[in-house]
Coordinates of C-alpha atoms in Angstrom, one line a residue:
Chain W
X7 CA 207.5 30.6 337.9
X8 CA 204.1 28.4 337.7
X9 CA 201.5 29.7 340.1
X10 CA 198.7 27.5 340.4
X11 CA 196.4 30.2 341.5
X12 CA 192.2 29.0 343.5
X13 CA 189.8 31.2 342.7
X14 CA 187.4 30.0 345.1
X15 CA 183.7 29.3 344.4
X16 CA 181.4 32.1 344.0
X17 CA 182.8 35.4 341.5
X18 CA 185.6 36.9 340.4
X19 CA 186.4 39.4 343.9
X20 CA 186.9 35.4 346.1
X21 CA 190.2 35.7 344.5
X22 CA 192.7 36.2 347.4
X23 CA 194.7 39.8 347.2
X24 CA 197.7 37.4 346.6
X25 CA 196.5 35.7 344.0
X26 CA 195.4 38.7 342.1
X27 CA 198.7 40.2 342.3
X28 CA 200.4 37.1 341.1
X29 CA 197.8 37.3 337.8
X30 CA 198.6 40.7 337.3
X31 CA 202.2 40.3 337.2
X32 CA 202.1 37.2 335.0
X33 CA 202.7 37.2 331.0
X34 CA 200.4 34.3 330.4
X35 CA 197.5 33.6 332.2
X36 CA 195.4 30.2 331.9
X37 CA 191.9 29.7 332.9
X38 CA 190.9 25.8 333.7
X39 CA 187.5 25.2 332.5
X40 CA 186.2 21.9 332.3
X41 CA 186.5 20.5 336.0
X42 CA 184.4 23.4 337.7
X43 CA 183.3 26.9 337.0
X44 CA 182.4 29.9 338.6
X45 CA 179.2 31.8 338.8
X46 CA 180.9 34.4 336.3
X47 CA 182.3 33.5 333.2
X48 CA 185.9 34.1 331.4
X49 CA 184.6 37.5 330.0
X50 CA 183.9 38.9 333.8
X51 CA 187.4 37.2 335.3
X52 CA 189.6 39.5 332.2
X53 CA 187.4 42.7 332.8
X54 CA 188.4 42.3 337.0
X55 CA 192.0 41.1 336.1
X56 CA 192.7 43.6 333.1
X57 CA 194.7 40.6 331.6
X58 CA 193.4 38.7 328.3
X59 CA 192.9 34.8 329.5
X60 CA 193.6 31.2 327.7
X61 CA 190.8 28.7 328.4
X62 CA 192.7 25.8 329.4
X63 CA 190.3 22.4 328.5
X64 CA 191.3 19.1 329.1
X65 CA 193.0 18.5 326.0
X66 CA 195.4 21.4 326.6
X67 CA 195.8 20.3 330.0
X68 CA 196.4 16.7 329.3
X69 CA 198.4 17.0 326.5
X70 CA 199.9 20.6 325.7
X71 CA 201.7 20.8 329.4
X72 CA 204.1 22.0 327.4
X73 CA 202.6 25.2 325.4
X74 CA 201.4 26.1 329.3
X75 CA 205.3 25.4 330.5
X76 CA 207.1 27.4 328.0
X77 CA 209.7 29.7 328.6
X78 CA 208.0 29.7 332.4
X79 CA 211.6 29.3 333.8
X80 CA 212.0 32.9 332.8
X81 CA 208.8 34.4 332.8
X82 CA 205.9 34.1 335.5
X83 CA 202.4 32.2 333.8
X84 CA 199.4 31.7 336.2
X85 CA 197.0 28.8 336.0
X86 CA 193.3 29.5 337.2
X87 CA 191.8 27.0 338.7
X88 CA 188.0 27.6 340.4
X89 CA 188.0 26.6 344.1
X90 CA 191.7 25.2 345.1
X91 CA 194.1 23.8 343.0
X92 CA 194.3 21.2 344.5
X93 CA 190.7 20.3 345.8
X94 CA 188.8 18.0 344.0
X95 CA 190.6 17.7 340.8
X96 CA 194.4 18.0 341.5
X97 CA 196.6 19.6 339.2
X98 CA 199.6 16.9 340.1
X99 CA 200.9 16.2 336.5
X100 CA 200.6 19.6 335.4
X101 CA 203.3 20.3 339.0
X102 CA 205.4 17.0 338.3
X103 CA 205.7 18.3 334.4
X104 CA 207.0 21.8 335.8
X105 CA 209.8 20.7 338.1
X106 CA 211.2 18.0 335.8
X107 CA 211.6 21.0 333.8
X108 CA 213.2 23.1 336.1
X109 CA 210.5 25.2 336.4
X110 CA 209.6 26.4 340.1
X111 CA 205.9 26.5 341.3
X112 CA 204.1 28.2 344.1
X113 CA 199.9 27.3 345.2
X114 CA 198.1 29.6 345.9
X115 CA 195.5 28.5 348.2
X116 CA 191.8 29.3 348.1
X117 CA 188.1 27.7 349.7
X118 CA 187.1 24.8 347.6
X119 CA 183.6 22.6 347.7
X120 CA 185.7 20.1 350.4
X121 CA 185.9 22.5 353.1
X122 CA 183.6 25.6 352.2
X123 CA 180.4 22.7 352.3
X124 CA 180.6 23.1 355.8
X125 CA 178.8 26.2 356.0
X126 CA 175.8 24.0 356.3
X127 CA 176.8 23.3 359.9
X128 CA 178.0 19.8 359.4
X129 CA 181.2 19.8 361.1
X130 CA 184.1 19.1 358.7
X131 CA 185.7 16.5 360.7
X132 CA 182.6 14.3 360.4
X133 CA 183.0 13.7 356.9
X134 CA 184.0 10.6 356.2
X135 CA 185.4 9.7 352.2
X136 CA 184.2 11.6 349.5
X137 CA 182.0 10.0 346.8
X138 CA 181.4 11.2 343.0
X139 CA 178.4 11.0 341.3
X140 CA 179.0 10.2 337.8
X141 CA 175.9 10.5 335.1
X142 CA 174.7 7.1 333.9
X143 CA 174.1 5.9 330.9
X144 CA 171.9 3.5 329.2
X145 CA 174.6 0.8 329.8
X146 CA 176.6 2.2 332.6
X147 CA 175.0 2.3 335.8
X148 CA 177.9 2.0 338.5
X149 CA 176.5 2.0 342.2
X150 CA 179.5 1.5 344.2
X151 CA 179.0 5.5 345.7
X152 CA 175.9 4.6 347.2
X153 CA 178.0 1.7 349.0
X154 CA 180.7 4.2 350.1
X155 CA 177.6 6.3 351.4
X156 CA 176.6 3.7 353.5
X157 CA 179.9 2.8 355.0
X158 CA 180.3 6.3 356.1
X159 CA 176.8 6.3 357.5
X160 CA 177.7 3.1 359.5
X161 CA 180.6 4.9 361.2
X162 CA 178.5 7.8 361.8
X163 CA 179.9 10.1 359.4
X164 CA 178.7 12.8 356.9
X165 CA 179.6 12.2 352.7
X166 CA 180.0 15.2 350.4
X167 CA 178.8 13.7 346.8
X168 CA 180.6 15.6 344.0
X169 CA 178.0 16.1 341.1
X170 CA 179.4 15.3 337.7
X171 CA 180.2 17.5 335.4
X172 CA 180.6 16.9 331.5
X173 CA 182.5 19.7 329.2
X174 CA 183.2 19.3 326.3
X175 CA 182.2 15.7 325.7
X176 CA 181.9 14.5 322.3
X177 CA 179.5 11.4 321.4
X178 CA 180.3 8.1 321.0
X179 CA 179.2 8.8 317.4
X180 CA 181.9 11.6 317.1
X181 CA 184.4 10.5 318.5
X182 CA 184.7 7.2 316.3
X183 CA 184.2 9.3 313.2
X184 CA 187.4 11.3 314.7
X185 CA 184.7 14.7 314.7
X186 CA 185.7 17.3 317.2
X187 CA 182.2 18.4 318.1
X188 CA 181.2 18.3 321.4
X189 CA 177.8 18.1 323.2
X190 CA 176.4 20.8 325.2
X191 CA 178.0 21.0 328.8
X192 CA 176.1 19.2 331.6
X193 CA 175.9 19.4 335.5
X194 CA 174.0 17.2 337.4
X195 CA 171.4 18.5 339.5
X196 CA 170.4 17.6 343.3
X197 CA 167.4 16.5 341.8
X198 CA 169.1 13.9 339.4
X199 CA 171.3 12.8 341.9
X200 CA 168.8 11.9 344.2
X201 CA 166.7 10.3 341.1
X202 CA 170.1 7.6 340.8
X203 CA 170.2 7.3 344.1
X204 CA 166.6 6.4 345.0
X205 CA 166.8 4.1 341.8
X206 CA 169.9 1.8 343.1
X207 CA 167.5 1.5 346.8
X208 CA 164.2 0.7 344.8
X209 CA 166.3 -1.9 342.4
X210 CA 168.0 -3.3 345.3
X211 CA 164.7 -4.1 347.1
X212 CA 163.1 -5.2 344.7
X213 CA 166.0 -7.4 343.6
X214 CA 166.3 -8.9 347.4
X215 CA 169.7 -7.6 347.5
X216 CA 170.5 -6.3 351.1
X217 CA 169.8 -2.8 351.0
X218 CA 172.7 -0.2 353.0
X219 CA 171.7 2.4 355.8
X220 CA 170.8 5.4 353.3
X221 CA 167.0 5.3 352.9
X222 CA 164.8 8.1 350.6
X223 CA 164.1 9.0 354.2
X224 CA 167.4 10.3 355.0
X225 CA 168.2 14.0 355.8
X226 CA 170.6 15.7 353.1
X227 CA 171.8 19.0 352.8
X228 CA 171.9 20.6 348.7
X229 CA 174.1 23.7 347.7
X230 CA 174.2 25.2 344.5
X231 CA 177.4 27.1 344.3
X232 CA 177.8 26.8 347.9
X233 CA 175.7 30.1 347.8
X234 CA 172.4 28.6 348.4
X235 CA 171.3 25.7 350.6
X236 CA 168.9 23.8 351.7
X237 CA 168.0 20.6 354.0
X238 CA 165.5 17.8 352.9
X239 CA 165.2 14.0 352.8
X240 CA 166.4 12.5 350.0
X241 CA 162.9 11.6 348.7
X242 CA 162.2 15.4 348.5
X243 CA 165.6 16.4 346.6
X244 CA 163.7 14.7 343.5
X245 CA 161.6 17.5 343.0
X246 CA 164.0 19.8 344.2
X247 CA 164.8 22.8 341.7
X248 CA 167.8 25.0 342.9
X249 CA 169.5 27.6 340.6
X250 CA 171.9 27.3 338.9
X251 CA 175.2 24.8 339.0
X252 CA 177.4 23.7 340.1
X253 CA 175.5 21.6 342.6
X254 CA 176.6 19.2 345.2
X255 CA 174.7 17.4 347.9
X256 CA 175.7 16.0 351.3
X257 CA 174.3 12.8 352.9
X258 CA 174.0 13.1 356.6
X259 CA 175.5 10.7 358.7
X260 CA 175.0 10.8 363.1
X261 CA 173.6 14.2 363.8
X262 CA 175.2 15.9 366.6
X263 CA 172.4 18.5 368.2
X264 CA 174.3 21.8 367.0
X265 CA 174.8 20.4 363.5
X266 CA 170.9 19.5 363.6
X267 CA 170.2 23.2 364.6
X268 CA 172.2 24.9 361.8
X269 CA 170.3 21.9 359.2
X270 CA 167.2 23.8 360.6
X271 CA 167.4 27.4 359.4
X272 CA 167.3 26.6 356.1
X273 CA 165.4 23.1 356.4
X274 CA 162.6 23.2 353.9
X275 CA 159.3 23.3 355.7
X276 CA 157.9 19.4 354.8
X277 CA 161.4 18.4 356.3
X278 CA 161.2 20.0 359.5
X279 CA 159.2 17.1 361.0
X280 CA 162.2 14.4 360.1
X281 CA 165.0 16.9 361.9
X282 CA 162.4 17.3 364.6
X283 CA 162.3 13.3 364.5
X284 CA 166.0 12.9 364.8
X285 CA 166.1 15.5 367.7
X286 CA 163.6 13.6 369.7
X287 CA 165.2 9.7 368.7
X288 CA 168.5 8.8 368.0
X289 CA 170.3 11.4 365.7
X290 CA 170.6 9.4 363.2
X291 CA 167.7 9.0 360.7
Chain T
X16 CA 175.2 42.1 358.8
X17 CA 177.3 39.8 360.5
X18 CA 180.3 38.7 358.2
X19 CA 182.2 35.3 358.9
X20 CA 185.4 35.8 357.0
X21 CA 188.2 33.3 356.7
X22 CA 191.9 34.5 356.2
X23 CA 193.3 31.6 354.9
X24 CA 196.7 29.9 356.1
X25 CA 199.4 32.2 355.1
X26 CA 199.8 36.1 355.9
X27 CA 197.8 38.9 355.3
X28 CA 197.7 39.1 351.6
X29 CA 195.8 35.6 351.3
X30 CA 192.1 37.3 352.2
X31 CA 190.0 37.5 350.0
X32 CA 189.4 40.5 347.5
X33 CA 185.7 40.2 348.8
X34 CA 187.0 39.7 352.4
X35 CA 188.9 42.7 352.3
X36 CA 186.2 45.1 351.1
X37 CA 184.2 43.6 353.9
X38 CA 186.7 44.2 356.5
X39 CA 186.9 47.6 355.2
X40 CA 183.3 48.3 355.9
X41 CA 182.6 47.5 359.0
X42 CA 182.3 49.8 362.3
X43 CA 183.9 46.5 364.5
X44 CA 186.5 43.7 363.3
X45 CA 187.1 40.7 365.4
X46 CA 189.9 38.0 365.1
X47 CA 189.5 34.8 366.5
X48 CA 192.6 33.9 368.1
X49 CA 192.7 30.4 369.9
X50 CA 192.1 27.9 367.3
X51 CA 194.5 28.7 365.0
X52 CA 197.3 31.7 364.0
X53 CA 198.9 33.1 361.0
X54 CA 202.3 33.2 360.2
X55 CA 201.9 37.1 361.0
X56 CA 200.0 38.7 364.2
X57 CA 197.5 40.7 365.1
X58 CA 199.2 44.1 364.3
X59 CA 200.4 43.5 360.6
X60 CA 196.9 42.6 359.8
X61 CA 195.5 45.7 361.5
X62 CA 198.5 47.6 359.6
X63 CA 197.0 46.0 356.3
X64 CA 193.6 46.5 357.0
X65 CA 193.7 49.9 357.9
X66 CA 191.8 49.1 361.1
X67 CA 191.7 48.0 364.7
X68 CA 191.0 44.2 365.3
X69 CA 189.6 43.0 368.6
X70 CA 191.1 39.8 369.9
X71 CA 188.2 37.4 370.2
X72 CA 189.5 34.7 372.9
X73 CA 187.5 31.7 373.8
X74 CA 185.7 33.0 376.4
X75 CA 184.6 36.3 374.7
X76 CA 183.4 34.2 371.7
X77 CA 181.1 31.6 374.3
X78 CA 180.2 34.0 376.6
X79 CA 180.4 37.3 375.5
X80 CA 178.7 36.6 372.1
X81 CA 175.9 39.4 373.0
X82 CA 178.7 41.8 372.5
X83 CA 180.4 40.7 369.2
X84 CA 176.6 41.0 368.2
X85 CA 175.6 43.9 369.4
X86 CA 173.7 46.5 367.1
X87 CA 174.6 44.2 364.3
X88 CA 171.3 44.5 362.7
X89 CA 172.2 48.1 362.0
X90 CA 176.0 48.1 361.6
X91 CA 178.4 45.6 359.6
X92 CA 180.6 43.3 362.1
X93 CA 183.1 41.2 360.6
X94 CA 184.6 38.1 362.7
X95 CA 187.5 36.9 361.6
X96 CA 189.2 33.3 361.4
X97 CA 191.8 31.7 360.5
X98 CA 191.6 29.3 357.4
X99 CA 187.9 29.3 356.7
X100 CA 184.8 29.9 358.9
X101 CA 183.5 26.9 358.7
X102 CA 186.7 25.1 358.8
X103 CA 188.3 22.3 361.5
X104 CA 186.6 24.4 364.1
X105 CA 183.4 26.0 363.3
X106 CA 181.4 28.9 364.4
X107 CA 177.7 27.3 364.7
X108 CA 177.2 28.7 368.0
X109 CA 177.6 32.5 366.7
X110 CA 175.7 31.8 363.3
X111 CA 172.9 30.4 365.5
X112 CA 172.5 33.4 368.0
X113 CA 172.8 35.5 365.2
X114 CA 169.8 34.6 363.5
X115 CA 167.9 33.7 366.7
X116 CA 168.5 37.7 367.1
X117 CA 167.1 38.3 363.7
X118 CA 170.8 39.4 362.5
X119 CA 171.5 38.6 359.0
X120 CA 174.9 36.6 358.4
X121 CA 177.1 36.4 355.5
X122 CA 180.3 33.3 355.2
X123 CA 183.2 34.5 353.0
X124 CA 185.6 31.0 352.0
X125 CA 188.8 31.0 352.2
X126 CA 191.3 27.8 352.4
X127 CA 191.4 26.0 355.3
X128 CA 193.7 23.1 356.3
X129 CA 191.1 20.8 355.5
X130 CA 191.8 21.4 351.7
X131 CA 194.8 23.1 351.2
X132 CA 196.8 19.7 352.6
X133 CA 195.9 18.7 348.7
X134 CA 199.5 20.7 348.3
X135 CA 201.4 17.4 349.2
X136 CA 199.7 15.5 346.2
X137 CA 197.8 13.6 347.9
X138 CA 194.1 13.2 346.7
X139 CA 191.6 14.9 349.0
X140 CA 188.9 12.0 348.1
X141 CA 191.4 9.8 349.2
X142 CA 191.2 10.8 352.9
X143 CA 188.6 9.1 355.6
X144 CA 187.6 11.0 358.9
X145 CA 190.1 13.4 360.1
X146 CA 191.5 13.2 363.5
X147 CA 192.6 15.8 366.5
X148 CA 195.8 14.8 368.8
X149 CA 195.7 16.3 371.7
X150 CA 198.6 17.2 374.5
X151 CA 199.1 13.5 376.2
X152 CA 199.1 14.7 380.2
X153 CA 200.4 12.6 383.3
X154 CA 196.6 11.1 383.9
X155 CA 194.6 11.5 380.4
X156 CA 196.7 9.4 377.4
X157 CA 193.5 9.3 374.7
X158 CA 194.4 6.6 372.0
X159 CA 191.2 7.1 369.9
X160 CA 193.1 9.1 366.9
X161 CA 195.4 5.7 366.3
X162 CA 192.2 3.6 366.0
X163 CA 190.5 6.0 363.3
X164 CA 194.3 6.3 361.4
X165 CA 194.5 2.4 360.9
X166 CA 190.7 2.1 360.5
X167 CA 190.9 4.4 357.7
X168 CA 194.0 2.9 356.3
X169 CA 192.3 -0.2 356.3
X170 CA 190.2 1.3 353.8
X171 CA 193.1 2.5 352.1
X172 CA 192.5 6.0 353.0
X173 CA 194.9 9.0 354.2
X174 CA 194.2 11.0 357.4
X175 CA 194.4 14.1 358.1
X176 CA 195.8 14.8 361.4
X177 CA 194.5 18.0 363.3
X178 CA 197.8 18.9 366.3
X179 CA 196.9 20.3 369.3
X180 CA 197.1 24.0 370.1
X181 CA 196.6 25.4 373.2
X182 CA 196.0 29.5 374.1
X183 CA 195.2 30.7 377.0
X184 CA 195.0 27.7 378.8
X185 CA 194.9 27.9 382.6
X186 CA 196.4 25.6 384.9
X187 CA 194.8 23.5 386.9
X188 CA 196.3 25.0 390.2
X189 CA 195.3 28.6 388.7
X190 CA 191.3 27.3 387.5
X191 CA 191.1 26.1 390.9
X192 CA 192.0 29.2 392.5
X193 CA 190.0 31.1 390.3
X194 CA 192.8 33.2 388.9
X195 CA 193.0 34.6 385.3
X196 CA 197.1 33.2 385.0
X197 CA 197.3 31.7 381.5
X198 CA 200.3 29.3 380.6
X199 CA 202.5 30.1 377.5
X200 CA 200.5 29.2 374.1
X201 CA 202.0 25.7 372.8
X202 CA 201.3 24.0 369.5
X203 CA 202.1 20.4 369.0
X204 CA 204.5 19.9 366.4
X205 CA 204.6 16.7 364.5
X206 CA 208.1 15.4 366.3
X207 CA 205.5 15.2 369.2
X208 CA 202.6 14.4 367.4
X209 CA 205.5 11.4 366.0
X210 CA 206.4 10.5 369.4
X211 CA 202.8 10.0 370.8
X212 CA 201.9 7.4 368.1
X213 CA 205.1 5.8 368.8
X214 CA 204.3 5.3 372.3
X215 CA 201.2 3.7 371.5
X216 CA 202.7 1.5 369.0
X217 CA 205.1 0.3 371.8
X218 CA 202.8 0.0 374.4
X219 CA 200.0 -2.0 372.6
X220 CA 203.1 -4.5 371.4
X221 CA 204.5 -4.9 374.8
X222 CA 201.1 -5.4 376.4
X223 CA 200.2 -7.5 373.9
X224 CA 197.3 -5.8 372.3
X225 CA 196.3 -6.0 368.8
X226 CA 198.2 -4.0 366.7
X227 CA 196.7 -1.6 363.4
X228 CA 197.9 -0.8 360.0
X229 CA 199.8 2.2 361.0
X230 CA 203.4 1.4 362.2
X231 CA 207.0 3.7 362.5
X232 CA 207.8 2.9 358.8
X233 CA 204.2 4.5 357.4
X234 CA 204.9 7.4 355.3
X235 CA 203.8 10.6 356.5
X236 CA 203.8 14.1 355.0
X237 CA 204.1 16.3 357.3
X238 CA 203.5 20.6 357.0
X239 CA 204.4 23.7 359.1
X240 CA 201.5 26.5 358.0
X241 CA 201.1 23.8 354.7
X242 CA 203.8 26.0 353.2
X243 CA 206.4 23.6 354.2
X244 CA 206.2 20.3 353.5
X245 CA 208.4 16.9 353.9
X246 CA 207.2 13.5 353.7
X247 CA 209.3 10.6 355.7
X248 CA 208.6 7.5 357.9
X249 CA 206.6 7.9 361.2
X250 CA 210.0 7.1 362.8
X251 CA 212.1 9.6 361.2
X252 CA 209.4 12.2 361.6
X253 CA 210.6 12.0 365.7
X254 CA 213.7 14.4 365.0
X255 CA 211.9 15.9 362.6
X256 CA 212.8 20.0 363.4
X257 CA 210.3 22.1 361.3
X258 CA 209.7 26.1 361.2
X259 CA 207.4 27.7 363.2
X260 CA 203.9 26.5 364.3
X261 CA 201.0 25.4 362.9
X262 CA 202.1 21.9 362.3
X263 CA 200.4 19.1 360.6
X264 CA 200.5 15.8 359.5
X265 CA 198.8 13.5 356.9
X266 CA 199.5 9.7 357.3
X267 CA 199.3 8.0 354.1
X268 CA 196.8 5.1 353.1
X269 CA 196.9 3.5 349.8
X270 CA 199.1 5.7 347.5
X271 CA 198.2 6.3 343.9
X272 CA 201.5 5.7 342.1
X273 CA 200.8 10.1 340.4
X274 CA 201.0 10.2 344.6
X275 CA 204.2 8.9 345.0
X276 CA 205.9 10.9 342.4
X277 CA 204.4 14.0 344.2
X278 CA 205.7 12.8 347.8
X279 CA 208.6 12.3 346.0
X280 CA 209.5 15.8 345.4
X281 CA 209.9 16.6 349.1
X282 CA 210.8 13.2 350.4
X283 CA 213.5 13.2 352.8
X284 CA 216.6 11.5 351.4
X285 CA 216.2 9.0 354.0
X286 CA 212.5 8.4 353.1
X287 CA 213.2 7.6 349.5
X288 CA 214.2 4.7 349.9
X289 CA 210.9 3.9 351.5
X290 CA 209.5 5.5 348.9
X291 CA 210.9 3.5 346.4
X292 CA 209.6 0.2 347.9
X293 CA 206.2 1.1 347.6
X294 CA 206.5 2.3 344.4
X295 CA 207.8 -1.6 343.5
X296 CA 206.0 -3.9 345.8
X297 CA 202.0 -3.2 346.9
X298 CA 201.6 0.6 347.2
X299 CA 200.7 0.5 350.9
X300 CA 203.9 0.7 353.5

């Protein structure tokens, strides 16, 4: 048996009791580690399990299915994957791999960033499409998630923005010389996210190019592992500095007045005035 | 400390590790018990727990919140819910008089349906704005959801459709009277939730109206507790005789062709065929 086991978003215990017995009674347990990670690392997950684990990176994953796979028609092997296994990232090819081989497979479920984001108050079914922020580079600067913001905002609804994440990344440099070394991991912050998107309104102003309805003075709500959060405009997220990663970031879309109370315990104080503006306007700023 | 504690969508064993200690420290346990169920009840969770749940219906948790607060600053109450906390139906209102009382709150994730419908292979940042179906009566036939389905296939996206579930509803001859009679709990299943859709199909081509994307040949995955699952045409979905409740259903948008090979592995034979024709035409039925 496969079991593609969540681990949900904060440390090692928001396993479910199902999940953990599944790990213990597997031979073979894998750890995927380059789409999220937890706010404990490998070392803390095998003292709580007992069990010895196999970081699973993307090469593995991508192209040694079959290492994971074997002999898993006759013995049980676990794959870890932080939040739900099938949140953000899905684990479809790794599935479609195991039942070509005859090889049954069992999810076990667990809270990922999709649904656990609403503890901020924003009400789930608000959300409209989800958007990922990818890191630019000098000569990649895509914008079409500040569109997709926009749309949403136009029907009214809410967009969780997935930060990007970079493990084990090699260089341009590297990987033409064939050199497996990699760069240091990055996340990207609230504050960088807010930096590209502030950048794509400022160059299409400036540019003449019509301009969508997210503005630096929109309200958005940060979380850093879901743990902490807090509710600014997106011209304050620049300076922003929350803990540690992961970090993801929520542009609002039509406020109803319960969602714009729960914004308010843990609005930041310079922001209060703009959730006290959209009380006393139209609810959507 | 007040703890918001989700259960996930299966049976007992799918809490949390950290849920579970909580639930074993605190002096009062509620369960939320009208938006959604488990596949097991009340008393196998108390069995597991080791402790006596109070039912929390709807009118306890919007009117009597004062006493699922009570002394709460200086005990640990746990209230429980189905999926997550903050999931398709959230808890604002309790969060909010909780810190209005100066009672410190605490959200444990869990899965909820809004994530753990990834299962089918269909990719969660594929899906627009989720939508609720509710019980058609003689007098009130809401066509809303259809709009927001073929809106957000427009945009090639899935939707996630939320089925009605109704506990301790009253009659309208028993509200009237002022008696405490409740009807029978019902949950919509997705032959129903089929069937309404139909109907609005049919009516809006008899009467002429304009007609959306979604028609009976879309391909649906359907789930009962999202352990099940079974993905066939809005038509065939009609004498479509799943397990026991909670039903839902995802209509499909544009599918990813990885998304096709995973509705294949529990598409109807009947469906495959349909299957197979989006897989060589346009990859949108």
């Amino acid at each position: 048996m496969l079991y593609l086991i969540g681990l949900g978003l904060g440390d090692a215990t928001d396993i479910t009791v199902k999940g953990l017995q599944a790990v213990k009674s597997c031979s073979r347990v894998y750890l995927e580690a380059y789409t999220s990670i937890l706010t404990v690392g490998k070392e803390a997950l095998e003292e709580y399990y007992g069990k010895q684990l196999i970081l699973a990176d993307r090469d593995l994953v991508e192209q040694g299915a079959d290492e994971i796979l074997k002999d898993a028609d006759m013995t049980d092997v676990a794959f870890l994957v932080v939040g739900d296994p099938f949140g953000a990232t899905t684990h479809s090819d790794l599935v479609l791999r195991a039942v070509n081989a005859g090889i049954p497979y069992k999810v076990i479920h667990n809270a990922s960033i999709m649904n656990a984001v609403g503890c901020c108050g924003l009400q789930l079914y608000n959300f409209g499409e989800t958007v990922s922020l990818v890191f630019w580079t000098e000569t990649w600067r895509p914008e079409s998630f500040y569109d997709k913001i926009c749309k949403n905002r136009a029907a009214g609804l809410h967009t969780l923005c997935l930060l990007d994440i970079k493990v084990k990344e090699q260089s341009i440099e590297n990987m033409m010389r064939g050199k497996k070394i990699y760069e240091p991991p990055r996340f990207m912050t609230v504050a960088q996210a807010a930096d590209q998107l502030i950048q794509i309104i400022q160059r299409r102003r400036e540019e003449g190019e019509e301009l969508g309805l997210l503005t630096a003075e929109t309200i958005c709500s940060m979380h850093a592992n879901v743990l902490v959060n807090a509710n600014e405009t997106l011209r304050q997220l620049l300076s922003c500095d929350l803990s540690a990663p992961l970090h993801s970031l929520v542009v609002t879309g039509q406020l109803h007045p319960l969602e714009v109370d729960m914004l308010r315990l843990n609005a930041e104080p310079n922001s209060l005035q703009h959730l006290h503006m959209i009380d006393s306007s139209t609810y959507m700023s």
